Amino acid sequence: MSQDYLKSALPSQIMSERGSNLVVINPGSANIRIGLASQDAPFNIPHCIARHTKQVPKRNVIDQMLNSQVTTAQHMDREKAYDVVMQVYFFLINAINFNVLNVQMGRVDGLNPHIIRKDLPFTWTNVYEEATNSSVSLETSSKDETGESLDPKEGTDSKELNASERKFKEFICGEEALRISPNEPYYLCRPIRRGHLNISQHYSMQQVLDDLRTIWDWILIEKLHIPRNERNMYSAVLVMPETFDNREIKEILSLVLQELCFGSAVVHQEGLAAVFGNGLSTACVVNIGAQVTSLICIEDGGALPSTGKTLPFGGEDISRGLLWTQRHHQTWPQIRTDVLTKPIDLLMLNQLKETYCEIKDGELDAVALVHSYEDKVSPGSHKTRLTALNVPPMGLFYPTLLVPDVYPPPPRTWFHDYEDMLEDTWHIDFSRRSDMSDTFYPNVNGGLPMWESYPVFSTKPKKEEKVGLAEAITNCILSTGRIDIQRKLFCSIQLIGGVALTNGLVAAVEERVLHAIPPNEAIDTVEVLQSRTNPTSVSWKGGAILGVLDIGRDAWINREDWIHNGIHVGSNKKYKDSYYLQAQAMCYMNS
């Protein structure tokens, strides 16, 4: 057997043999990517759960009361940002060339089957249990499958005729939870929001953790077919976002080891895993997720903690920006589109954004089908001319276009713990509100003080940035302080997350980052590396590789050790994320 053959066959053989009992979990605010390390790609499932309720009146979304109205100042800032984008990058609307417009419309009016499939409306989820199944049976369709739905009139008659025979599902997870009619007795919960556990006065820590446990347990049983009584034979690789605090990571570890009964677990940073998922050792990782954007520099397989930054916007904000842009131009049909109380509307906007939005000069219009979802009626279709489709994604560079009035960052009242995932203990004096008691959240144990109230972020002052993407990348790389690594990182920018698939984003990042570098810096080249793996799952893939290659398992935590001893501050086994991985892993990646 030749050496070349061994070199090509060994990786898949290793992944197949060692990855069959490794479950890689990459949780996000909007979606969770989960699967066995031996799989080629993970399941990508909306990270939410809808629970049945008898409460009247009910909220469609449990934390919708936290959302705020857009202020007059925010309206003005958004209008200013919109004017800047239109003037600098695009032709004036009254100067549109009619022929060019027709060509652009032809891009979406053709017979492309993928475009046609995107234009199909979503269907309402069937919220009743099957008569032949037990109450434990749940929805099993994945994102690619069409969920069963009821004709509205037929469903109404059935409820009247068979009310005593039909039973509501106790809970529904994944995309089907987003497609439940607001008229049904369910409320939607998102246990992670804006990169943190979604704890608030409306959503206690215990509820958040219970929902996480239910969602993950459902996925393990229905998708991965791993029953509870066999999980002690499996290990979990947690690929955690850099936005998570140390306290949150400890709670997730307890969830995985105690509640879900995995035999052992290890935690890896999302940015670090992304580098390995693309076969690199050094890069500036820019993770543009659904609700937050995080940046971290990796050098020779180790994270540089001081470079970590978080921007409070993501792909869902671009989708909301698309709706605002169309209403601004008065092109949106006269329908009730509400991304807050009707999650199905956000699903539709996400699809429109993914299909039609891109970054390019000139006027970008398209004709698309916009759907209306009203209670007790079938979805309506409205052929609509969408305009200025290149404006919403430019909100990444002009964040005042993306007002975070919907799903603002959750309250930061209990996460101040011994040390951050990336950094040593914060040496900061915190103010405390006199009207906030230590028992504000009754389910929080451990006597941790309540440092401040929603929505202040003083527990993370160095990480929250209110700048555009280009400035954030520039600041992130320049903060390394060394010209040699700076030059290398500016030529090794890695875009990951769903938004990274936006057409034209790579060129826009390269151009705008180059212009954002101060003239006194001796740097004249910026390059975004092409991803070798799907940007939405590259961190998950890297977690699978790290889990398989971590032969020494020094960072792994056994279930019994965690339950009986925990990881105590000052002990030799205190968990700290691996900045420097084993030489064998680096040797493999560079071979």
Coordinates of C-alpha atoms in Angstrom, one line a residue:
M1 CA 0.0 0.0 0.0
S2 CA 1.5 3.3 -1.1
Q3 CA 2.3 6.2 1.2
D4 CA 0.1 8.5 -0.9
Y5 CA -2.9 6.1 -0.5
L6 CA -2.4 6.0 3.3
K7 CA -2.3 9.8 3.4
S8 CA -5.6 10.1 1.6
A9 CA -7.4 7.2 3.3
L10 CA -6.3 7.8 6.9
P11 CA -8.4 10.9 7.7
S12 CA -11.7 9.4 6.8
Q13 CA -10.7 6.1 8.5
I14 CA -9.8 7.9 11.7
M15 CA -13.0 10.0 11.6
S16 CA -15.1 6.8 11.1
E17 CA -13.4 4.7 13.7
R18 CA -12.9 7.3 16.5
G19 CA -15.9 9.6 15.7
S20 CA -18.7 7.0 16.0
N21 CA -19.1 7.7 19.7
L22 CA -18.4 11.4 19.7
V23 CA -21.4 13.8 19.6
V24 CA -20.3 17.3 18.4
I25 CA -22.6 20.1 19.6
N26 CA -22.3 23.6 18.4
P27 CA -25.1 25.7 19.9
G28 CA -26.1 29.1 18.6
S29 CA -28.7 31.7 19.2
A30 CA -30.9 30.7 16.2
N31 CA -29.7 27.3 15.3
I32 CA -27.9 24.3 16.8
R33 CA -25.5 22.2 14.7
I34 CA -25.2 18.7 16.1
G35 CA -24.1 15.3 14.9
L36 CA -21.7 12.4 15.3
A37 CA -18.1 13.3 14.5
S38 CA -18.1 10.5 11.9
Q39 CA -20.8 12.3 9.9
D40 CA -19.9 14.5 6.9
A41 CA -22.2 17.3 8.0
P42 CA -24.3 18.1 11.1
F43 CA -28.0 18.5 11.5
N44 CA -28.7 22.3 11.4
I45 CA -31.9 22.8 13.5
P46 CA -33.6 26.0 14.7
H47 CA -32.7 26.3 18.4
C48 CA -36.1 26.8 19.8
I49 CA -39.1 25.0 21.5
A50 CA -42.8 25.7 21.5
R51 CA -44.6 24.5 24.6
H52 CA -48.3 23.9 25.0
T53 CA -50.1 26.3 27.4
K54 CA -53.6 26.8 28.8
Q55 CA -52.8 30.3 29.9
V56 CA -55.2 32.9 28.5
P57 CA -54.2 35.4 27.2
K58 CA -50.9 34.0 26.1
R59 CA -47.7 35.4 24.6
N60 CA -46.7 33.9 21.3
V61 CA -43.0 34.4 22.3
I62 CA -42.1 34.1 26.0
D63 CA -39.6 37.0 26.0
Q64 CA -41.4 39.3 23.6
M65 CA -42.0 41.8 26.4
L66 CA -38.3 42.6 26.5
N67 CA -38.4 44.1 23.0
S68 CA -38.3 47.8 22.7
Q69 CA -39.6 50.5 20.4
V70 CA -37.2 52.2 18.0
T71 CA -36.4 55.6 19.3
T72 CA -36.6 58.8 17.3
A73 CA -32.8 59.0 17.4
Q74 CA -32.4 55.4 16.1
H75 CA -34.9 56.2 13.3
M76 CA -32.8 59.2 12.3
D77 CA -29.5 57.3 12.5
R78 CA -30.9 54.5 10.4
E79 CA -32.1 57.1 7.7
K80 CA -28.7 58.7 7.7
A81 CA -26.9 55.3 7.3
Y82 CA -29.3 54.4 4.5
D83 CA -28.6 57.7 2.7
V84 CA -24.8 57.2 3.0
V85 CA -25.1 53.7 1.6
M86 CA -27.2 54.8 -1.3
Q87 CA -25.0 57.8 -2.2
V88 CA -21.6 56.1 -1.9
Y89 CA -22.3 52.7 -3.4
F90 CA -25.3 52.8 -5.6
F91 CA -26.8 54.7 -8.4
L92 CA -29.8 57.0 -7.7
I93 CA -33.1 55.4 -8.1
N94 CA -34.2 57.8 -10.8
A95 CA -31.1 57.0 -12.9
I96 CA -31.9 53.3 -13.2
N97 CA -31.2 51.9 -16.6
F98 CA -34.3 50.0 -17.7
N99 CA -32.4 47.3 -19.6
V100 CA -30.1 46.6 -16.6
L101 CA -33.2 46.3 -14.4
N102 CA -34.7 43.8 -16.6
V103 CA -31.5 41.7 -16.6
Q104 CA -31.4 41.7 -12.8
M105 CA -35.1 40.7 -12.6
G106 CA -34.4 37.9 -15.0
R107 CA -32.1 36.4 -12.5
V108 CA -35.1 35.5 -10.3
D109 CA -37.9 35.3 -12.9
G110 CA -36.3 32.4 -14.8
L111 CA -37.1 28.7 -14.5
N112 CA -34.4 27.9 -11.9
P113 CA -36.0 25.1 -9.8
H114 CA -34.1 26.2 -6.6
I115 CA -35.6 29.7 -6.9
I116 CA -39.1 28.3 -7.4
R117 CA -38.7 26.0 -4.4
K118 CA -37.6 29.0 -2.3
D119 CA -40.8 30.8 -3.3
L120 CA -43.1 28.0 -1.9
P121 CA -44.9 29.1 1.2
F122 CA -44.4 27.5 4.6
T123 CA -47.2 25.3 6.0
W124 CA -48.6 25.5 9.5
T125 CA -47.4 22.7 11.8
N126 CA -49.8 20.0 12.9
V127 CA -49.9 20.4 16.7
Y128 CA -51.8 17.3 17.4
E129 CA -50.3 13.9 18.3
E130 CA -50.9 11.1 15.9
A131 CA -53.7 8.8 17.1
T132 CA -51.5 5.7 16.7
N133 CA -48.5 7.1 18.5
S134 CA -47.8 7.5 22.2
S135 CA -47.6 10.9 23.8
V136 CA -43.8 10.7 23.7
S137 CA -43.8 10.7 19.9
L138 CA -42.7 14.0 18.5
E139 CA -42.1 15.7 15.2
T140 CA -39.3 13.9 13.4
S141 CA -38.9 15.9 10.2
S142 CA -35.7 17.7 9.6
K143 CA -35.3 21.1 8.0
D144 CA -35.2 19.6 4.5
E145 CA -38.5 17.7 5.0
T146 CA -42.0 19.1 4.6
G147 CA -43.9 19.1 7.8
E148 CA -47.4 17.8 8.0
S149 CA -50.0 20.5 8.1
L150 CA -53.8 20.8 8.4
D151 CA -56.1 22.6 6.2
P152 CA -57.4 25.5 8.4
K153 CA -61.1 24.7 7.9
E154 CA -60.5 20.9 8.2
G155 CA -58.5 21.4 11.3
T156 CA -61.3 23.5 12.9
D157 CA -63.9 20.9 12.1
S158 CA -61.7 18.2 13.5
K159 CA -61.2 20.0 16.7
E160 CA -65.0 20.4 17.1
L161 CA -65.8 16.8 16.2
N162 CA -62.9 15.0 17.9
A163 CA -61.9 17.3 20.8
S164 CA -62.0 14.5 23.3
E165 CA -60.0 12.1 21.1
R166 CA -57.2 14.5 19.9
K167 CA -54.4 15.6 22.1
F168 CA -52.0 18.6 21.8
K169 CA -48.3 17.8 21.7
E170 CA -46.7 18.8 24.9
F171 CA -43.9 20.5 23.0
I172 CA -42.6 20.9 19.5
C173 CA -38.9 21.6 18.6
G174 CA -37.0 22.9 15.7
E175 CA -38.4 24.5 12.6
E176 CA -41.9 23.1 13.2
A177 CA -42.0 25.2 16.4
L178 CA -41.5 28.3 14.2
R179 CA -44.4 27.3 11.9
I180 CA -47.1 27.0 14.6
S181 CA -50.0 29.3 14.0
P182 CA -50.3 32.1 16.6
N183 CA -53.9 31.0 17.1
E184 CA -52.7 27.7 18.6
P185 CA -52.2 27.4 22.4
Y186 CA -48.4 27.4 22.3
Y187 CA -45.6 29.9 23.2
L188 CA -42.2 29.9 21.7
C189 CA -39.0 29.8 23.7
R190 CA -35.5 30.6 22.5
P191 CA -33.1 29.4 25.3
I192 CA -30.1 31.3 23.7
R193 CA -30.4 34.9 22.5
R194 CA -27.8 37.3 21.2
G195 CA -25.0 34.8 22.1
H196 CA -26.0 34.2 25.8
L197 CA -28.4 32.1 27.8
N198 CA -31.7 34.0 27.4
I199 CA -32.3 34.6 31.1
S200 CA -34.7 37.4 32.1
Q201 CA -37.5 38.3 34.5
H202 CA -39.8 36.5 32.1
Y203 CA -37.6 33.4 31.5
S204 CA -35.8 32.0 34.6
M205 CA -32.5 30.2 34.5
Q206 CA -34.2 26.9 35.4
Q207 CA -36.7 27.3 32.5
V208 CA -33.8 28.1 30.1
L209 CA -31.9 25.0 31.1
D210 CA -35.0 22.8 31.0
D211 CA -35.7 24.0 27.5
L212 CA -32.1 23.3 26.4
R213 CA -32.3 19.8 27.9
T214 CA -35.6 19.1 26.2
I215 CA -34.4 20.3 22.8
W216 CA -31.0 18.5 22.9
D217 CA -32.6 15.3 24.3
W218 CA -35.2 15.4 21.5
I219 CA -32.4 15.8 18.9
L220 CA -30.4 13.0 20.4
I221 CA -33.3 10.6 20.3
E222 CA -35.1 11.6 17.1
K223 CA -32.2 12.6 14.9
L224 CA -29.1 10.7 16.2
H225 CA -31.1 7.8 17.6
I226 CA -29.1 7.7 20.8
P227 CA -31.4 6.6 23.7
R228 CA -30.7 7.9 27.2
N229 CA -29.6 4.5 28.6
E230 CA -26.7 4.3 26.0
R231 CA -25.3 7.8 26.4
N232 CA -22.8 6.9 29.0
M233 CA -20.9 5.2 26.1
Y234 CA -20.8 8.5 24.2
S235 CA -18.6 11.6 24.7
A236 CA -19.7 15.2 23.9
V237 CA -17.6 17.8 22.2
L238 CA -19.0 21.2 23.0
V239 CA -18.0 23.8 20.4
M240 CA -19.0 27.0 22.3
P241 CA -19.3 30.6 21.0
E242 CA -16.8 33.1 22.4
T243 CA -19.7 35.1 23.6
F244 CA -20.4 32.7 26.4
D245 CA -19.3 33.5 29.9
N246 CA -17.5 31.0 32.1
R247 CA -20.7 30.6 34.2
E248 CA -22.7 29.7 31.2
I249 CA -20.2 27.1 30.1
K250 CA -20.3 25.5 33.5
E251 CA -24.1 25.3 33.3
I252 CA -23.9 23.7 29.8
L253 CA -21.3 21.2 31.1
S254 CA -23.7 20.2 33.9
L255 CA -26.5 19.9 31.4
V256 CA -24.5 17.6 29.2
L257 CA -22.9 15.4 31.9
Q258 CA -25.7 15.3 34.5
E259 CA -28.9 15.8 32.6
L260 CA -28.1 14.2 29.3
C261 CA -25.9 11.5 30.8
F262 CA -22.9 11.7 28.5
G263 CA -19.9 9.7 29.8
S264 CA -17.4 12.6 29.3
A265 CA -17.2 16.0 27.6
V266 CA -14.7 18.6 26.4
V267 CA -15.1 22.2 25.5
H268 CA -13.5 24.0 22.5
Q269 CA -13.8 27.6 21.3
E270 CA -15.9 28.1 18.2
G271 CA -13.2 30.3 16.6
L272 CA -10.5 27.9 17.3
A273 CA -12.5 25.0 16.0
A274 CA -13.3 27.0 12.8
V275 CA -9.5 27.3 12.0
F276 CA -9.1 23.6 12.3
G277 CA -12.2 22.9 10.3
N278 CA -10.6 24.7 7.4
G279 CA -7.2 23.0 7.9
L280 CA -5.5 26.2 9.1
S281 CA -3.4 27.2 12.1
T282 CA -3.5 31.0 11.9
A283 CA -6.4 33.2 11.0
C284 CA -8.6 36.1 12.0
V285 CA -12.0 34.3 12.5
V286 CA -15.1 36.4 11.8
N287 CA -18.2 34.5 12.7
I288 CA -21.3 36.2 11.4
G289 CA -24.1 34.3 13.1
A290 CA -27.9 34.9 13.2
Q291 CA -27.9 37.3 16.1
V292 CA -24.3 38.2 16.9
T293 CA -20.9 38.6 15.1
S294 CA -17.8 37.5 17.0
L295 CA -14.2 37.9 16.1
I296 CA -11.0 36.2 17.5
C297 CA -7.5 35.9 16.2
I298 CA -5.8 32.5 16.2
E299 CA -2.0 32.1 16.0
D300 CA -0.3 28.7 15.6
G301 CA -3.4 26.8 16.9
G302 CA -3.8 29.1 19.9
A303 CA -6.4 31.8 20.6
L304 CA -5.2 35.3 21.3
P305 CA -7.6 36.3 24.1
S306 CA -7.1 40.0 23.9
T307 CA -8.3 40.1 20.3
G308 CA -11.8 38.8 21.1
K309 CA -14.7 41.1 20.1
T310 CA -18.5 40.9 19.8
L311 CA -20.8 42.9 17.5
P312 CA -24.5 42.9 18.5
F313 CA -25.9 42.1 15.1
G314 CA -26.2 39.2 12.7
G315 CA -28.2 37.6 9.8
E316 CA -31.6 38.0 11.4
D317 CA -31.0 41.7 11.7
I318 CA -30.2 41.8 8.0
S319 CA -33.6 40.1 7.4
R320 CA -35.4 42.7 9.4
G321 CA -33.4 45.4 7.6
L322 CA -34.8 43.9 4.3
L323 CA -38.3 44.4 5.6
W324 CA -37.6 47.9 6.7
T325 CA -36.0 48.8 3.3
Q326 CA -39.0 47.5 1.4
R327 CA -41.4 49.5 3.7
H328 CA -39.2 52.5 3.3
H329 CA -39.6 52.3 -0.5
Q330 CA -43.3 51.3 -0.1
T331 CA -42.8 48.1 -2.1
W332 CA -43.9 45.7 0.6
P333 CA -47.5 44.4 0.1
Q334 CA -50.2 45.5 2.5
I335 CA -50.0 42.5 4.8
R336 CA -49.3 42.1 8.5
T337 CA -45.7 40.9 8.7
D338 CA -44.6 40.7 12.3
V339 CA -41.2 39.0 13.0
L340 CA -41.8 39.2 16.7
T341 CA -45.2 37.6 17.3
K342 CA -45.2 35.4 14.1
P343 CA -41.8 33.6 13.9
I344 CA -43.0 32.1 10.5
D345 CA -42.6 35.6 9.1
L346 CA -39.0 35.7 10.1
L347 CA -38.5 32.3 8.3
M348 CA -39.9 33.9 5.2
L349 CA -37.7 37.0 5.4
N350 CA -34.6 34.8 6.0
Q351 CA -35.4 32.9 2.8
L352 CA -35.9 36.1 0.8
K353 CA -32.6 37.5 2.2
E354 CA -30.7 34.3 1.3
T355 CA -32.2 34.2 -2.2
Y356 CA -32.1 37.8 -3.3
C357 CA -29.8 39.9 -1.1
E358 CA -26.1 40.5 -2.2
I359 CA -23.5 43.2 -2.1
K360 CA -22.9 44.8 -5.5
D361 CA -22.8 48.3 -7.0
G362 CA -25.8 49.6 -8.9
E363 CA -29.5 49.2 -8.4
L364 CA -30.5 45.6 -7.4
D365 CA -34.2 44.7 -7.8
A366 CA -36.0 41.5 -8.1
V367 CA -39.5 40.1 -8.4
A368 CA -40.4 37.6 -5.7
L369 CA -43.3 36.0 -4.1
V370 CA -44.0 37.4 -0.6
H371 CA -46.3 35.3 1.6
S372 CA -48.8 36.4 4.2
Y373 CA -49.6 34.1 7.1
E374 CA -52.9 34.8 8.9
D375 CA -54.7 32.8 11.4
K376 CA -57.1 30.1 10.1
V377 CA -56.4 30.8 6.5
S378 CA -54.0 29.3 4.0
P379 CA -50.9 31.3 3.2
G380 CA -51.4 34.1 0.6
S381 CA -49.0 34.8 -2.2
H382 CA -48.1 38.3 -3.4
K383 CA -45.9 38.9 -6.4
T384 CA -43.8 41.8 -5.3
R385 CA -41.0 43.9 -6.8
L386 CA -38.3 44.1 -4.1
T387 CA -35.9 47.0 -4.4
A388 CA -32.5 48.1 -3.0
L389 CA -31.7 44.4 -2.2
N390 CA -28.0 45.4 -1.8
V391 CA -28.7 47.7 1.1
P392 CA -29.6 45.3 4.0
P393 CA -26.3 43.4 4.0
M394 CA -24.4 46.7 4.0
G395 CA -25.7 47.0 7.6
L396 CA -22.7 44.9 8.5
F397 CA -20.6 47.9 7.8
Y398 CA -23.2 50.5 8.8
P399 CA -24.7 48.9 11.9
T400 CA -27.1 51.8 12.6
L401 CA -29.1 50.3 9.7
L402 CA -29.7 47.3 12.0
V403 CA -31.6 48.6 15.0
P404 CA -31.6 45.9 17.7
D405 CA -35.1 46.6 18.9
V406 CA -36.2 43.0 18.4
Y407 CA -34.5 40.5 20.7
P408 CA -32.0 42.8 22.4
P409 CA -29.1 41.2 24.3
P410 CA -30.5 39.5 27.5
P411 CA -30.0 40.9 30.9
R412 CA -26.5 40.4 32.4
T413 CA -27.2 40.0 36.0
W414 CA -25.6 36.7 37.1
F415 CA -22.8 35.8 34.8
H416 CA -19.9 37.5 36.7
D417 CA -17.9 34.5 37.6
Y418 CA -14.3 33.7 38.4
E419 CA -12.9 34.0 34.9
D420 CA -14.0 34.4 31.4
M421 CA -13.7 31.6 28.8
L422 CA -10.9 33.5 27.0
E423 CA -9.4 35.8 29.6
D424 CA -8.3 35.8 33.2
T425 CA -10.3 37.3 36.0
W426 CA -11.8 40.7 35.2
H427 CA -10.5 43.3 37.5
I428 CA -13.4 45.7 37.4
D429 CA -15.5 47.4 40.0
F430 CA -19.2 46.9 39.4
S431 CA -22.0 49.1 40.5
R432 CA -25.1 47.5 41.9
R433 CA -28.7 48.7 41.7
S434 CA -30.2 49.2 45.2
D435 CA -33.6 47.9 44.0
M436 CA -32.2 44.6 42.7
S437 CA -32.1 41.8 45.3
D438 CA -29.8 38.8 45.3
T439 CA -32.9 36.6 44.8
F440 CA -34.2 38.5 41.7
Y441 CA -33.9 35.2 39.8
P442 CA -35.2 32.7 42.3
N443 CA -33.6 29.7 40.6
V444 CA -30.0 31.1 40.7
N445 CA -28.0 29.3 43.3
G446 CA -24.5 30.0 44.7
G447 CA -25.1 33.4 46.1
L448 CA -23.6 35.3 43.2
P449 CA -24.4 39.0 43.5
M450 CA -26.7 40.7 41.0
W451 CA -24.3 43.2 39.5
E452 CA -26.5 45.2 37.3
S453 CA -29.8 45.2 35.5
Y454 CA -30.9 44.8 31.9
P455 CA -29.7 45.9 29.4
V456 CA -26.3 47.1 30.5
F457 CA -23.2 45.1 29.6
S458 CA -20.7 46.3 32.0
T459 CA -19.6 42.8 32.8
K460 CA -18.1 42.7 29.3
P461 CA -17.0 46.2 28.6
K462 CA -14.0 45.2 26.5
K463 CA -15.8 42.9 24.2
E464 CA -18.9 44.7 23.1
E465 CA -18.3 46.9 20.1
K466 CA -20.6 49.4 18.4
V467 CA -18.6 49.7 15.1
G468 CA -19.0 48.3 11.7
L469 CA -17.5 45.0 10.5
A470 CA -14.5 46.5 8.7
E471 CA -13.4 48.6 11.8
A472 CA -13.9 45.6 14.1
I473 CA -11.7 43.3 12.0
T474 CA -9.0 46.0 11.7
N475 CA -9.1 46.7 15.5
C476 CA -9.0 43.0 16.2
I477 CA -5.9 42.3 14.2
L478 CA -4.1 45.5 15.1
S479 CA -4.6 44.7 18.8
T480 CA -2.1 41.9 18.5
G481 CA 0.6 44.6 18.5
R482 CA 3.1 42.7 16.3
I483 CA 3.7 43.7 12.7
D484 CA 4.6 40.2 11.6
I485 CA 1.4 38.6 12.9
Q486 CA -0.6 41.5 11.8
R487 CA 0.5 41.1 8.2
K488 CA -0.2 37.4 8.3
L489 CA -3.7 37.9 9.8
F490 CA -4.7 40.6 7.4
C491 CA -4.0 38.0 4.7
S492 CA -5.8 35.2 6.6
I493 CA -9.3 36.5 7.3
Q494 CA -11.8 33.7 7.6
L495 CA -15.5 34.4 7.3
I496 CA -17.9 31.8 8.8
G497 CA -21.6 31.6 9.7
G498 CA -24.6 31.7 7.4
V499 CA -24.1 35.3 6.4
A500 CA -20.6 34.4 5.0
L501 CA -22.5 32.9 2.0
T502 CA -23.7 36.4 1.0
N503 CA -22.7 37.0 -2.6
G504 CA -20.2 39.9 -2.8
L505 CA -19.4 39.9 0.9
V506 CA -15.8 38.7 0.5
A507 CA -14.8 41.5 -1.9
A508 CA -16.6 44.1 0.3
V509 CA -14.7 43.0 3.4
E510 CA -11.4 43.1 1.6
E511 CA -11.9 46.5 0.2
R512 CA -13.4 48.1 3.3
V513 CA -10.9 46.5 5.7
L514 CA -8.0 47.8 3.5
H515 CA -9.4 51.3 3.7
A516 CA -10.0 51.0 7.5
I517 CA -6.3 50.4 8.2
P518 CA -4.7 53.6 9.5
P519 CA -2.2 55.1 7.0
N520 CA 0.6 54.9 9.4
E521 CA 0.4 51.1 9.5
A522 CA 2.8 49.3 7.1
I523 CA 0.1 47.0 5.7
D524 CA -1.0 47.1 2.1
T525 CA -2.7 43.7 1.5
V526 CA -6.0 42.2 2.8
E527 CA -7.3 38.8 1.8
V528 CA -10.3 36.7 2.8
L529 CA -9.5 33.0 2.6
Q530 CA -11.9 30.8 0.7
S531 CA -13.6 28.3 3.0
R532 CA -12.9 24.7 2.3
T533 CA -16.0 23.7 4.2
N534 CA -19.5 25.0 4.3
P535 CA -19.2 28.3 6.4
T536 CA -22.3 27.4 8.4
S537 CA -20.8 24.2 9.8
V538 CA -17.0 24.7 9.6
S539 CA -16.8 25.2 13.4
W540 CA -18.7 22.0 14.0
K541 CA -16.4 20.2 11.6
G542 CA -13.4 21.6 13.4
G543 CA -14.9 20.4 16.7
A544 CA -15.2 16.9 15.2
I545 CA -11.5 16.9 14.1
L546 CA -10.4 18.2 17.5
G547 CA -12.4 15.6 19.4
V548 CA -11.1 12.7 17.3
L549 CA -7.4 13.9 17.5
D550 CA -7.4 14.7 21.2
I551 CA -5.5 11.5 22.1
G552 CA -4.3 12.6 25.5
R553 CA -7.7 13.7 26.6
D554 CA -6.2 15.9 29.3
A555 CA -8.9 18.5 28.9
W556 CA -11.8 15.9 29.0
I557 CA -14.1 15.9 32.0
N558 CA -15.6 12.6 33.1
R559 CA -19.2 12.5 34.2
E560 CA -18.5 11.1 37.7
D561 CA -15.8 13.6 38.4
W562 CA -18.0 16.5 37.4
I563 CA -21.0 15.3 39.5
H564 CA -19.1 14.4 42.6
N565 CA -16.3 17.0 42.6
G566 CA -17.1 19.7 40.0
I567 CA -14.3 21.9 38.7
H568 CA -13.2 24.1 41.6
V569 CA -11.3 27.3 41.4
G570 CA -7.7 26.8 42.2
S571 CA -7.8 23.0 41.7
N572 CA -5.4 21.3 39.3
K573 CA -8.4 20.1 37.2
K574 CA -10.0 23.5 36.7
Y575 CA -11.2 23.7 33.1
K576 CA -9.4 26.2 30.8
D577 CA -9.9 26.0 27.1
S578 CA -6.9 24.6 25.3
Y579 CA -4.9 27.5 23.7
Y580 CA -2.1 25.2 22.5
L581 CA -3.2 21.9 21.1
Q582 CA -1.3 18.6 21.0
A583 CA 1.6 18.4 18.6
Q584 CA 0.0 15.4 17.0
A585 CA -3.1 17.4 16.0
M586 CA -1.0 20.1 14.4
C587 CA 1.1 17.6 12.7
Y588 CA -2.0 15.9 11.2
M589 CA -3.5 19.2 10.1
N590 CA -0.3 20.3 8.4
S591 CA 0.4 17.0 6.7

